[in-house]
A tleap script that builds the chain and sets N, CA, C and O, in Angstrom:
source leaprc.protein.ff14SB
mol = sequence {
  NMET SER LEU SER GLY GLU GLN GLN GLY GLN
  ASP VAL LYS VAL THR VAL SER ILE THR GLN
  ASN VAL PRO LEU ASP HIE ASN GLY SER SER
  ASP GLY SER TYR VAL THR PHE ASP GLY ASP
  ASN ILE HIE ILE ASN VAL PRO VAL GLN ALA
  THR ASP THR ASP GLY ASP ASP LEU ASP ALA
  PRO ALA ASN VAL ASP ILE THR ILE THR ASP
  GLY ALA ASN PRO SER PHE GLY THR ASP SER
  GLY VAL THR ILE ASN GLU SER THR ASP GLU
  ASN LYS VAL ILE GLU GLY GLN ILE PRO LEU
  ASN VAL GLY SER ASP GLU ILE ALA ASN ILE
  CALA
}
set mol.1.N position { -55.587 12.957 -9.838 }
set mol.1.CA position { -56.830 13.409 -10.401 }
set mol.1.C position { -57.214 14.687 -9.676 }
set mol.1.O position { -57.055 14.804 -8.461 }
set mol.2.N position { -57.719 15.636 -10.440 }
set mol.2.CA position { -58.224 16.854 -9.824 }
set mol.2.C position { -59.556 17.221 -10.464 }
set mol.2.O position { -59.789 16.970 -11.646 }
set mol.3.N position { -60.411 17.813 -9.662 }
set mol.3.CA position { -61.717 18.281 -10.115 }
set mol.3.C position { -61.795 19.778 -9.887 }
set mol.3.O position { -61.296 20.289 -8.885 }
set mol.4.N position { -62.417 20.470 -10.811 }
set mol.4.CA position { -62.686 21.885 -10.585 }
set mol.4.C position { -64.099 22.166 -11.069 }
set mol.4.O position { -64.583 21.546 -12.016 }
set mol.5.N position { -64.747 23.105 -10.407 }
set mol.5.CA position { -66.111 23.455 -10.762 }
set mol.5.C position { -66.220 24.920 -11.122 }
set mol.5.O position { -65.520 25.765 -10.564 }
set mol.6.N position { -67.106 25.212 -12.061 }
set mol.6.CA position { -67.326 26.588 -12.493 }
set mol.6.C position { -68.824 26.785 -12.684 }
set mol.6.O position { -69.473 26.043 -13.421 }
set mol.7.N position { -69.366 27.803 -12.004 }
set mol.7.CA position { -70.796 28.064 -12.145 }
set mol.7.C position { -71.067 28.686 -13.508 }
set mol.7.O position { -70.374 29.607 -13.939 }
set mol.8.N position { -72.091 28.162 -14.175 }
set mol.8.CA position { -72.537 28.687 -15.464 }
set mol.8.C position { -74.045 28.870 -15.382 }
set mol.8.O position { -74.810 27.953 -15.681 }
set mol.9.N position { -74.466 30.067 -14.973 }
set mol.9.CA position { -75.891 30.326 -14.745 }
set mol.9.C position { -76.373 29.496 -13.578 }
set mol.9.O position { -75.813 29.588 -12.486 }
set mol.10.N position { -77.411 28.680 -13.782 }
set mol.10.CA position { -77.928 27.808 -12.730 }
set mol.10.C position { -77.245 26.448 -12.724 }
set mol.10.O position { -77.587 25.592 -11.908 }
set mol.11.N position { -76.291 26.235 -13.617 }
set mol.11.CA position { -75.595 24.957 -13.730 }
set mol.11.C position { -74.157 25.084 -13.235 }
set mol.11.O position { -73.652 26.183 -13.005 }
set mol.12.N position { -73.521 23.938 -13.079 }
set mol.12.CA position { -72.106 23.892 -12.715 }
set mol.12.C position { -71.389 23.025 -13.737 }
set mol.12.O position { -71.813 21.906 -14.028 }
set mol.13.N position { -70.313 23.548 -14.272 }
set mol.13.CA position { -69.474 22.778 -15.199 }
set mol.13.C position { -68.327 22.188 -14.386 }
set mol.13.O position { -67.556 22.919 -13.764 }
set mol.14.N position { -68.220 20.851 -14.393 }
set mol.14.CA position { -67.157 20.161 -13.665 }
set mol.14.C position { -66.107 19.705 -14.671 }
set mol.14.O position { -66.427 19.053 -15.665 }
set mol.15.N position { -64.861 20.050 -14.406 }
set mol.15.CA position { -63.745 19.637 -15.255 }
set mol.15.C position { -62.894 18.644 -14.479 }
set mol.15.O position { -62.494 18.906 -13.345 }
set mol.16.N position { -62.621 17.498 -15.102 }
set mol.16.CA position { -61.804 16.454 -14.487 }
set mol.16.C position { -60.471 16.407 -15.209 }
set mol.16.O position { -60.420 16.384 -16.439 }
set mol.17.N position { -59.393 16.392 -14.440 }
set mol.17.CA position { -58.047 16.274 -15.013 }
set mol.17.C position { -57.357 15.081 -14.384 }
set mol.17.O position { -57.356 14.924 -13.163 }
set mol.18.N position { -56.765 14.232 -15.231 }
set mol.18.CA position { -56.050 13.059 -14.735 }
set mol.18.C position { -54.640 13.097 -15.291 }
set mol.18.O position { -54.442 13.282 -16.492 }
set mol.19.N position { -53.661 12.921 -14.414 }
set mol.19.CA position { -52.268 12.794 -14.832 }
set mol.19.C position { -51.809 11.402 -14.453 }
set mol.19.O position { -51.792 11.046 -13.275 }
set mol.20.N position { -51.436 10.612 -15.452 }
set mol.20.CA position { -50.957 9.252 -15.195 }
set mol.20.C position { -49.439 9.297 -15.112 }
set mol.20.O position { -48.770 9.634 -16.089 }
set mol.21.N position { -48.891 8.955 -13.942 }
set mol.21.CA position { -47.447 9.013 -13.720 }
set mol.21.C position { -46.762 7.662 -13.843 }
set mol.21.O position { -45.561 7.598 -14.106 }
set mol.22.N position { -47.504 6.594 -13.658 }
set mol.22.CA position { -46.958 5.235 -13.746 }
set mol.22.C position { -47.999 4.359 -14.436 }
set mol.22.O position { -49.165 4.744 -14.517 }
set mol.23.N position { -47.596 3.180 -14.938 }
set mol.23.CA position { -48.602 2.274 -15.519 }
set mol.23.C position { -49.653 1.902 -14.475 }
set mol.23.O position { -49.336 1.738 -13.297 }
set mol.24.N position { -50.882 1.772 -14.906 }
set mol.24.CA position { -51.972 1.419 -14.002 }
set mol.24.C position { -52.139 -0.090 -13.962 }
set mol.24.O position { -52.206 -0.746 -15.001 }
set mol.25.N position { -52.206 -0.636 -12.746 }
set mol.25.CA position { -52.361 -2.080 -12.558 }
set mol.25.C position { -53.845 -2.379 -12.405 }
set mol.25.O position { -54.494 -1.858 -11.499 }
set mol.26.N position { -54.374 -3.201 -13.270 }
set mol.26.CA position { -55.781 -3.584 -13.147 }
set mol.26.C position { -55.925 -5.095 -13.221 }
set mol.26.O position { -56.788 -5.626 -13.919 }
set mol.27.N position { -55.045 -5.780 -12.475 }
set mol.27.CA position { -55.084 -7.241 -12.435 }
set mol.27.C position { -55.732 -7.773 -11.167 }
set mol.27.O position { -55.905 -8.984 -11.032 }
set mol.28.N position { -56.093 -6.908 -10.244 }
set mol.28.CA position { -56.681 -7.353 -8.986 }
set mol.28.C position { -58.171 -7.598 -9.118 }
set mol.28.O position { -58.684 -7.794 -10.220 }
set mol.29.N position { -58.864 -7.586 -7.982 }
set mol.29.CA position { -60.308 -7.820 -8.003 }
set mol.29.C position { -61.026 -6.559 -8.480 }
set mol.29.O position { -60.476 -5.458 -8.452 }
set mol.30.N position { -62.246 -6.748 -8.911 }
set mol.30.CA position { -63.032 -5.638 -9.449 }
set mol.30.C position { -64.276 -5.401 -8.609 }
set mol.30.O position { -65.352 -5.132 -9.143 }
set mol.31.N position { -64.128 -5.501 -7.300 }
set mol.31.CA position { -65.303 -5.369 -6.450 }
set mol.31.C position { -65.293 -4.085 -5.627 }
set mol.31.O position { -65.993 -3.993 -4.619 }
set mol.32.N position { -64.514 -3.102 -6.043 }
set mol.32.CA position { -64.471 -1.840 -5.314 }
set mol.32.C position { -65.706 -1.003 -5.594 }
set mol.32.O position { -66.383 -1.195 -6.604 }
set mol.33.N position { -65.993 -0.079 -4.698 }
set mol.33.CA position { -67.167 0.762 -4.914 }
set mol.33.C position { -66.845 1.955 -5.812 }
set mol.33.O position { -67.734 2.470 -6.489 }
set mol.34.N position { -65.593 2.400 -5.828 }
set mol.34.CA position { -65.218 3.549 -6.650 }
set mol.34.C position { -64.433 3.160 -7.896 }
set mol.34.O position { -64.507 3.861 -8.905 }
set mol.35.N position { -63.680 2.057 -7.850 }
set mol.35.CA position { -62.859 1.632 -8.987 }
set mol.35.C position { -63.235 0.206 -9.358 }
set mol.35.O position { -63.221 -0.688 -8.513 }
set mol.36.N position { -63.572 -0.004 -10.634 }
set mol.36.CA position { -63.878 -1.344 -11.133 }
set mol.36.C position { -63.122 -1.571 -12.438 }
set mol.36.O position { -62.688 -0.622 -13.091 }
set mol.37.N position { -62.971 -2.845 -12.810 }
set mol.37.CA position { -62.261 -3.224 -14.030 }
set mol.37.C position { -63.197 -3.993 -14.944 }
set mol.37.O position { -64.053 -4.750 -14.487 }
set mol.38.N position { -63.023 -3.788 -16.228 }
set mol.38.CA position { -63.796 -4.510 -17.234 }
set mol.38.C position { -62.880 -4.713 -18.434 }
set mol.38.O position { -62.796 -3.856 -19.314 }
set mol.39.N position { -62.193 -5.858 -18.464 }
set mol.39.CA position { -61.229 -6.090 -19.547 }
set mol.39.C position { -60.095 -5.082 -19.476 }
set mol.39.O position { -59.400 -5.001 -18.463 }
set mol.40.N position { -59.901 -4.317 -20.536 }
set mol.40.CA position { -58.846 -3.306 -20.571 }
set mol.40.C position { -59.317 -1.941 -20.089 }
set mol.40.O position { -58.584 -0.959 -20.205 }
set mol.41.N position { -60.529 -1.865 -19.550 }
set mol.41.CA position { -61.064 -0.591 -19.078 }
set mol.41.C position { -61.026 -0.515 -17.557 }
set mol.41.O position { -61.406 -1.458 -16.863 }
set mol.42.N position { -60.565 0.612 -17.059 }
set mol.42.CA position { -60.602 0.907 -15.631 }
set mol.42.C position { -61.657 1.996 -15.451 }
set mol.42.O position { -61.542 3.082 -16.021 }
set mol.43.N position { -62.691 1.697 -14.651 }
set mol.43.CA position { -63.770 2.652 -14.423 }
set mol.43.C position { -63.605 3.251 -13.025 }
set mol.43.O position { -63.463 2.526 -12.041 }
set mol.44.N position { -63.624 4.569 -12.954 }
set mol.44.CA position { -63.530 5.273 -11.674 }
set mol.44.C position { -64.809 6.094 -11.521 }
set mol.44.O position { -65.124 6.929 -12.368 }
set mol.45.N position { -65.539 5.850 -10.439 }
set mol.45.CA position { -66.785 6.552 -10.160 }
set mol.45.C position { -66.528 7.513 -9.006 }
set mol.45.O position { -66.253 7.087 -7.884 }
set mol.46.N position { -66.617 8.807 -9.285 }
set mol.46.CA position { -66.314 9.820 -8.277 }
set mol.46.C position { -67.596 10.585 -7.942 }
set mol.46.O position { -68.118 11.313 -8.786 }
set mol.47.N position { -68.110 10.426 -6.706 }
set mol.47.CA position { -69.268 11.233 -6.321 }
set mol.47.C position { -68.811 12.665 -6.000 }
set mol.47.O position { -67.845 12.865 -5.264 }
set mol.48.N position { -69.508 13.644 -6.554 }
set mol.48.CA position { -69.149 15.054 -6.349 }
set mol.48.C position { -70.325 15.754 -5.678 }
set mol.48.O position { -71.447 15.738 -6.183 }
set mol.49.N position { -70.050 16.364 -4.541 }
set mol.49.CA position { -71.075 17.089 -3.799 }
set mol.49.C position { -70.842 18.587 -3.984 }
set mol.49.O position { -69.701 19.049 -3.984 }
set mol.50.N position { -71.908 19.325 -4.137 }
set mol.50.CA position { -71.829 20.777 -4.260 }
set mol.50.C position { -72.689 21.404 -3.173 }
set mol.50.O position { -73.707 20.843 -2.767 }
set mol.51.N position { -72.271 22.558 -2.716 }
set mol.51.CA position { -72.999 23.301 -1.690 }
set mol.51.C position { -73.250 24.708 -2.216 }
set mol.51.O position { -72.338 25.357 -2.729 }
set mol.52.N position { -74.496 25.181 -2.089 }
set mol.52.CA position { -74.777 26.536 -2.567 }
set mol.52.C position { -74.334 27.570 -1.536 }
set mol.52.O position { -73.831 27.224 -0.467 }
set mol.53.N position { -74.528 28.838 -1.873 }
set mol.53.CA position { -73.983 29.921 -1.037 }
set mol.53.C position { -74.625 30.015 0.337 }
set mol.53.O position { -74.017 30.575 1.250 }
set mol.54.N position { -75.844 29.484 0.522 }
set mol.54.CA position { -76.426 29.528 1.869 }
set mol.54.C position { -76.311 28.196 2.602 }
set mol.54.O position { -76.988 27.980 3.607 }
set mol.55.N position { -75.440 27.281 2.093 }
set mol.55.CA position { -75.111 26.070 2.829 }
set mol.55.C position { -75.899 24.825 2.484 }
set mol.55.O position { -75.717 23.797 3.135 }
set mol.56.N position { -76.771 24.875 1.483 }
set mol.56.CA position { -77.552 23.696 1.100 }
set mol.56.C position { -76.742 22.801 0.162 }
set mol.56.O position { -76.187 23.258 -0.837 }
set mol.57.N position { -76.692 21.498 0.516 }
set mol.57.CA position { -76.031 20.514 -0.344 }
set mol.57.C position { -76.999 20.028 -1.410 }
set mol.57.O position { -78.212 20.198 -1.285 }
set mol.58.N position { -76.460 19.427 -2.453 }
set mol.58.CA position { -77.294 18.719 -3.423 }
set mol.58.C position { -78.047 17.614 -2.692 }
set mol.58.O position { -77.548 17.083 -1.699 }
set mol.59.N position { -79.235 17.260 -3.164 }
set mol.59.CA position { -79.984 16.159 -2.550 }
set mol.59.C position { -79.182 14.866 -2.607 }
set mol.59.O position { -79.215 14.069 -1.670 }
set mol.60.N position { -78.465 14.660 -3.702 }
set mol.60.CA position { -77.595 13.489 -3.866 }
set mol.60.C position { -76.376 13.943 -4.663 }
set mol.60.O position { -76.497 14.777 -5.560 }
set mol.61.N position { -75.208 13.401 -4.343 }
set mol.61.CA position { -74.017 13.798 -5.105 }
set mol.61.C position { -74.167 13.444 -6.584 }
set mol.61.O position { -74.822 12.464 -6.938 }
set mol.62.N position { -73.561 14.245 -7.424 }
set mol.62.CA position { -73.500 13.929 -8.855 }
set mol.62.C position { -72.364 12.936 -9.060 }
set mol.62.O position { -71.315 13.054 -8.428 }
set mol.63.N position { -72.567 11.964 -9.935 }
set mol.63.CA position { -71.521 10.975 -10.209 }
set mol.63.C position { -70.739 11.380 -11.446 }
set mol.63.O position { -71.312 11.644 -12.503 }
set mol.64.N position { -69.427 11.424 -11.298 }
set mol.64.CA position { -68.535 11.652 -12.427 }
set mol.64.C position { -67.912 10.301 -12.746 }
set mol.64.O position { -67.147 9.758 -11.949 }
set mol.65.N position { -68.242 9.762 -13.914 }
set mol.65.CA position { -67.729 8.458 -14.331 }
set mol.65.C position { -66.547 8.666 -15.265 }
set mol.65.O position { -66.662 9.342 -16.287 }
set mol.66.N position { -65.418 8.084 -14.908 }
set mol.66.CA position { -64.184 8.206 -15.684 }
set mol.66.C position { -63.799 6.809 -16.148 }
set mol.66.O position { -63.791 5.872 -15.349 }
set mol.67.N position { -63.481 6.659 -17.427 }
set mol.67.CA position { -63.012 5.382 -17.958 }
set mol.67.C position { -61.634 5.582 -18.560 }
set mol.67.O position { -61.435 6.444 -19.416 }
set mol.68.N position { -60.684 4.776 -18.103 }
set mol.68.CA position { -59.329 4.781 -18.648 }
set mol.68.C position { -59.150 3.456 -19.373 }
set mol.68.O position { -59.323 2.392 -18.778 }
set mol.69.N position { -58.803 3.515 -20.654 }
set mol.69.CA position { -58.618 2.311 -21.457 }
set mol.69.C position { -57.138 2.006 -21.578 }
set mol.69.O position { -56.338 2.857 -21.969 }
set mol.70.N position { -56.784 0.758 -21.230 }
set mol.70.CA position { -55.396 0.325 -21.332 }
set mol.70.C position { -54.975 0.357 -22.791 }
set mol.70.O position { -55.790 0.150 -23.690 }
set mol.71.N position { -53.710 0.616 -23.013 }
set mol.71.CA position { -53.182 0.718 -24.376 }
set mol.71.C position { -52.948 -0.628 -25.027 }
set mol.71.O position { -53.487 -1.651 -24.605 }
set mol.72.N position { -52.141 -0.602 -26.054 }
set mol.72.CA position { -51.884 -1.794 -26.871 }
set mol.72.C position { -51.057 -2.827 -26.112 }
set mol.72.O position { -50.138 -2.477 -25.372 }
set mol.73.N position { -51.393 -4.106 -26.303 }
set mol.73.CA position { -50.625 -5.206 -25.720 }
set mol.73.C position { -49.374 -5.449 -26.549 }
set mol.73.O position { -49.349 -5.140 -27.740 }
set mol.74.N position { -48.329 -6.004 -25.926 }
set mol.74.CA position { -47.136 -6.330 -26.718 }
set mol.74.C position { -47.448 -7.438 -27.720 }
set mol.74.O position { -48.297 -8.295 -27.473 }
set mol.75.N position { -46.755 -7.409 -28.846 }
set mol.75.CA position { -46.975 -8.450 -29.855 }
set mol.75.C position { -45.723 -8.621 -30.704 }
set mol.75.O position { -44.945 -7.687 -30.897 }
set mol.76.N position { -45.552 -9.839 -31.204 }
set mol.76.CA position { -44.453 -10.112 -32.122 }
set mol.76.C position { -44.902 -9.793 -33.538 }
set mol.76.O position { -46.051 -10.030 -33.911 }
set mol.77.N position { -43.976 -9.250 -34.322 }
set mol.77.CA position { -44.244 -8.991 -35.729 }
set mol.77.C position { -43.989 -10.247 -36.544 }
set mol.77.O position { -43.788 -11.327 -35.990 }
set mol.78.N position { -43.999 -10.103 -37.841 }
set mol.78.CA position { -43.770 -11.224 -38.745 }
set mol.78.C position { -42.278 -11.404 -38.965 }
set mol.78.O position { -41.573 -10.464 -39.332 }
set mol.79.N position { -41.808 -12.620 -38.736 }
set mol.79.CA position { -40.393 -12.935 -38.957 }
set mol.79.C position { -40.166 -13.063 -40.458 }
set mol.79.O position { -40.874 -13.796 -41.147 }
set mol.80.N position { -39.169 -12.340 -40.950 }
set mol.80.CA position { -38.888 -12.411 -42.390 }
set mol.80.C position { -38.189 -13.708 -42.767 }
set mol.80.O position { -38.044 -14.016 -43.950 }
set mol.81.N position { -37.758 -14.467 -41.771 }
set mol.81.CA position { -37.152 -15.775 -42.022 }
set mol.81.C position { -35.677 -15.686 -42.377 }
set mol.81.O position { -35.159 -14.610 -42.674 }
set mol.82.N position { -35.015 -16.821 -42.342 }
set mol.82.CA position { -33.613 -16.938 -42.746 }
set mol.82.C position { -33.513 -18.114 -43.713 }
set mol.82.O position { -34.361 -19.007 -43.723 }
set mol.83.N position { -32.484 -18.092 -44.506 }
set mol.83.CA position { -32.246 -19.188 -45.447 }
set mol.83.C position { -30.921 -19.837 -45.102 }
set mol.83.O position { -29.904 -19.157 -44.966 }
set mol.84.N position { -30.934 -21.138 -44.962 }
set mol.84.CA position { -29.718 -21.899 -44.675 }
set mol.84.C position { -29.491 -22.858 -45.839 }
set mol.84.O position { -30.367 -23.641 -46.205 }
set mol.85.N position { -28.312 -22.775 -46.398 }
set mol.85.CA position { -27.931 -23.690 -47.474 }
set mol.85.C position { -27.022 -24.737 -46.857 }
set mol.85.O position { -25.907 -24.426 -46.439 }
set mol.86.N position { -27.487 -25.971 -46.796 }
set mol.86.CA position { -26.721 -27.016 -46.110 }
set mol.86.C position { -25.389 -27.323 -46.797 }
set mol.86.O position { -24.501 -27.908 -46.177 }
set mol.87.N position { -25.238 -26.946 -48.038 }
set mol.87.CA position { -23.968 -27.200 -48.735 }
set mol.87.C position { -22.935 -26.115 -48.451 }
set mol.87.O position { -21.754 -26.412 -48.272 }
set mol.88.N position { -23.376 -24.853 -48.409 }
set mol.88.CA position { -22.412 -23.749 -48.269 }
set mol.88.C position { -22.390 -23.136 -46.875 }
set mol.88.O position { -21.444 -22.419 -46.550 }
set mol.89.N position { -23.385 -23.386 -46.046 }
set mol.89.CA position { -23.452 -22.763 -44.722 }
set mol.89.C position { -23.058 -23.712 -43.597 }
set mol.89.O position { -23.384 -23.461 -42.436 }
set mol.90.N position { -22.371 -24.786 -43.921 }
set mol.90.CA position { -21.955 -25.743 -42.907 }
set mol.90.C position { -21.017 -25.059 -41.916 }
set mol.90.O position { -20.113 -24.322 -42.308 }
set mol.91.N position { -21.245 -25.312 -40.620 }
set mol.91.CA position { -20.463 -24.760 -39.512 }
set mol.91.C position { -20.588 -23.242 -39.382 }
set mol.91.O position { -19.736 -22.616 -38.751 }
set mol.92.N position { -21.602 -22.647 -39.947 }
set mol.92.CA position { -21.856 -21.213 -39.802 }
set mol.92.C position { -23.036 -21.017 -38.853 }
set mol.92.O position { -23.934 -21.855 -38.776 }
set mol.93.N position { -23.017 -19.904 -38.138 }
set mol.93.CA position { -24.158 -19.520 -37.305 }
set mol.93.C position { -25.018 -18.576 -38.137 }
set mol.93.O position { -24.550 -17.530 -38.586 }
set mol.94.N position { -26.247 -18.944 -38.335 }
set mol.94.CA position { -27.191 -18.120 -39.091 }
set mol.94.C position { -28.162 -17.509 -38.082 }
set mol.94.O position { -28.780 -18.230 -37.298 }
set mol.95.N position { -28.297 -16.194 -38.100 }
set mol.95.CA position { -29.147 -15.505 -37.135 }
set mol.95.C position { -30.304 -14.814 -37.835 }
set mol.95.O position { -30.203 -14.410 -38.993 }
set mol.96.N position { -31.390 -14.689 -37.113 }
set mol.96.CA position { -32.554 -13.951 -37.600 }
set mol.96.C position { -33.110 -13.104 -36.467 }
set mol.96.O position { -32.671 -13.223 -35.323 }
set mol.97.N position { -34.050 -12.273 -36.776 }
set mol.97.CA position { -34.662 -11.412 -35.771 }
set mol.97.C position { -36.173 -11.454 -35.916 }
set mol.97.O position { -36.712 -11.493 -37.022 }
set mol.98.N position { -36.839 -11.444 -34.775 }
set mol.98.CA position { -38.298 -11.352 -34.756 }
set mol.98.C position { -38.635 -9.981 -34.180 }
set mol.98.O position { -38.294 -9.704 -33.030 }
set mol.99.N position { -39.295 -9.119 -34.946 }
set mol.99.CA position { -39.628 -7.792 -34.421 }
set mol.99.C position { -40.624 -7.881 -33.266 }
set mol.99.O position { -41.538 -8.705 -33.283 }
set mol.100.N position { -40.436 -7.025 -32.267 }
set mol.100.CA position { -41.312 -6.979 -31.099 }
set mol.100.C position { -41.898 -5.585 -30.974 }
set mol.100.O position { -41.165 -4.602 -30.867 }
set mol.101.N position { -43.220 -5.503 -30.987 }
set mol.101.CA position { -43.915 -4.249 -30.720 }
set mol.101.C position { -44.198 -4.228 -29.223 }
set mol.101.O position { -45.020 -5.006 -28.737 }
set mol.102.N position { -43.527 -3.348 -28.491 }
set mol.102.CA position { -43.609 -3.329 -27.031 }
set mol.102.C position { -45.014 -2.977 -26.554 }
set mol.102.O position { -45.398 -3.392 -25.461 }
set mol.103.N position { -45.780 -2.242 -27.316 }
set mol.103.CA position { -47.107 -1.826 -26.866 }
set mol.103.C position { -46.997 -0.584 -26.009 }
set mol.103.O position { -46.060 0.197 -26.172 }
set mol.104.N position { -47.932 -0.387 -25.104 }
set mol.104.CA position { -47.954 0.844 -24.322 }
set mol.104.C position { -47.282 0.712 -22.959 }
set mol.104.O position { -47.007 1.724 -22.315 }
set mol.105.N position { -47.014 -0.504 -22.509 }
set mol.105.CA position { -46.356 -0.709 -21.216 }
set mol.105.C position { -44.985 -1.318 -21.442 }
set mol.105.O position { -44.712 -1.888 -22.499 }
set mol.106.N position { -44.116 -1.190 -20.432 }
set mol.106.CA position { -42.797 -1.808 -20.520 }
set mol.106.C position { -42.925 -3.327 -20.434 }
set mol.106.O position { -43.878 -3.841 -19.848 }
set mol.107.N position { -41.970 -4.038 -21.016 }
set mol.107.CA position { -41.936 -5.499 -20.924 }
set mol.107.C position { -41.390 -5.879 -19.549 }
set mol.107.O position { -40.321 -5.412 -19.156 }
set mol.108.N position { -42.114 -6.720 -18.819 }
set mol.108.CA position { -41.679 -7.160 -17.489 }
set mol.108.C position { -40.736 -8.345 -17.592 }
set mol.108.O position { -39.739 -8.397 -16.873 }
set mol.109.N position { -41.028 -9.306 -18.477 }
set mol.109.CA position { -40.139 -10.448 -18.674 }
set mol.109.C position { -40.485 -11.139 -19.985 }
set mol.109.O position { -41.580 -10.988 -20.526 }
set mol.110.N position { -39.526 -11.893 -20.471 }
set mol.110.CA position { -39.722 -12.718 -21.661 }
set mol.110.C position { -39.328 -14.128 -21.280 }
set mol.110.O position { -38.217 -14.358 -20.804 }
set mol.111.N position { -40.226 -15.070 -21.485 }
set mol.111.CA position { -39.943 -16.455 -21.097 }
set mol.111.C position { -40.028 -17.360 -22.304 }
set mol.111.O position { -39.822 -18.567 -22.185 }
savepdb mol mol.pdb
quit
């Protein structure tokens, strides 16, 4: 994550950039002061302090609230089914496929 600030008159425009390099794990506790979890949402609260040209800080830091929403969960599609004829398919192996939508994260295991 990177922050940059740009003065615009008497205001400051803050730009936040986030680069996600790996899947984000949000299965732990949600009692952090800067990072919390709410279902599929990861909330990051970043206090930003600014100092003017003669050294005065803001009375209180500005809070930049960032929410990252987890993507789609994996799911099975609809099986088109197979047909077995007990008279003509005796001793044959009949195979079918169930489509799997991987979602936004890699599959860790199938049980």
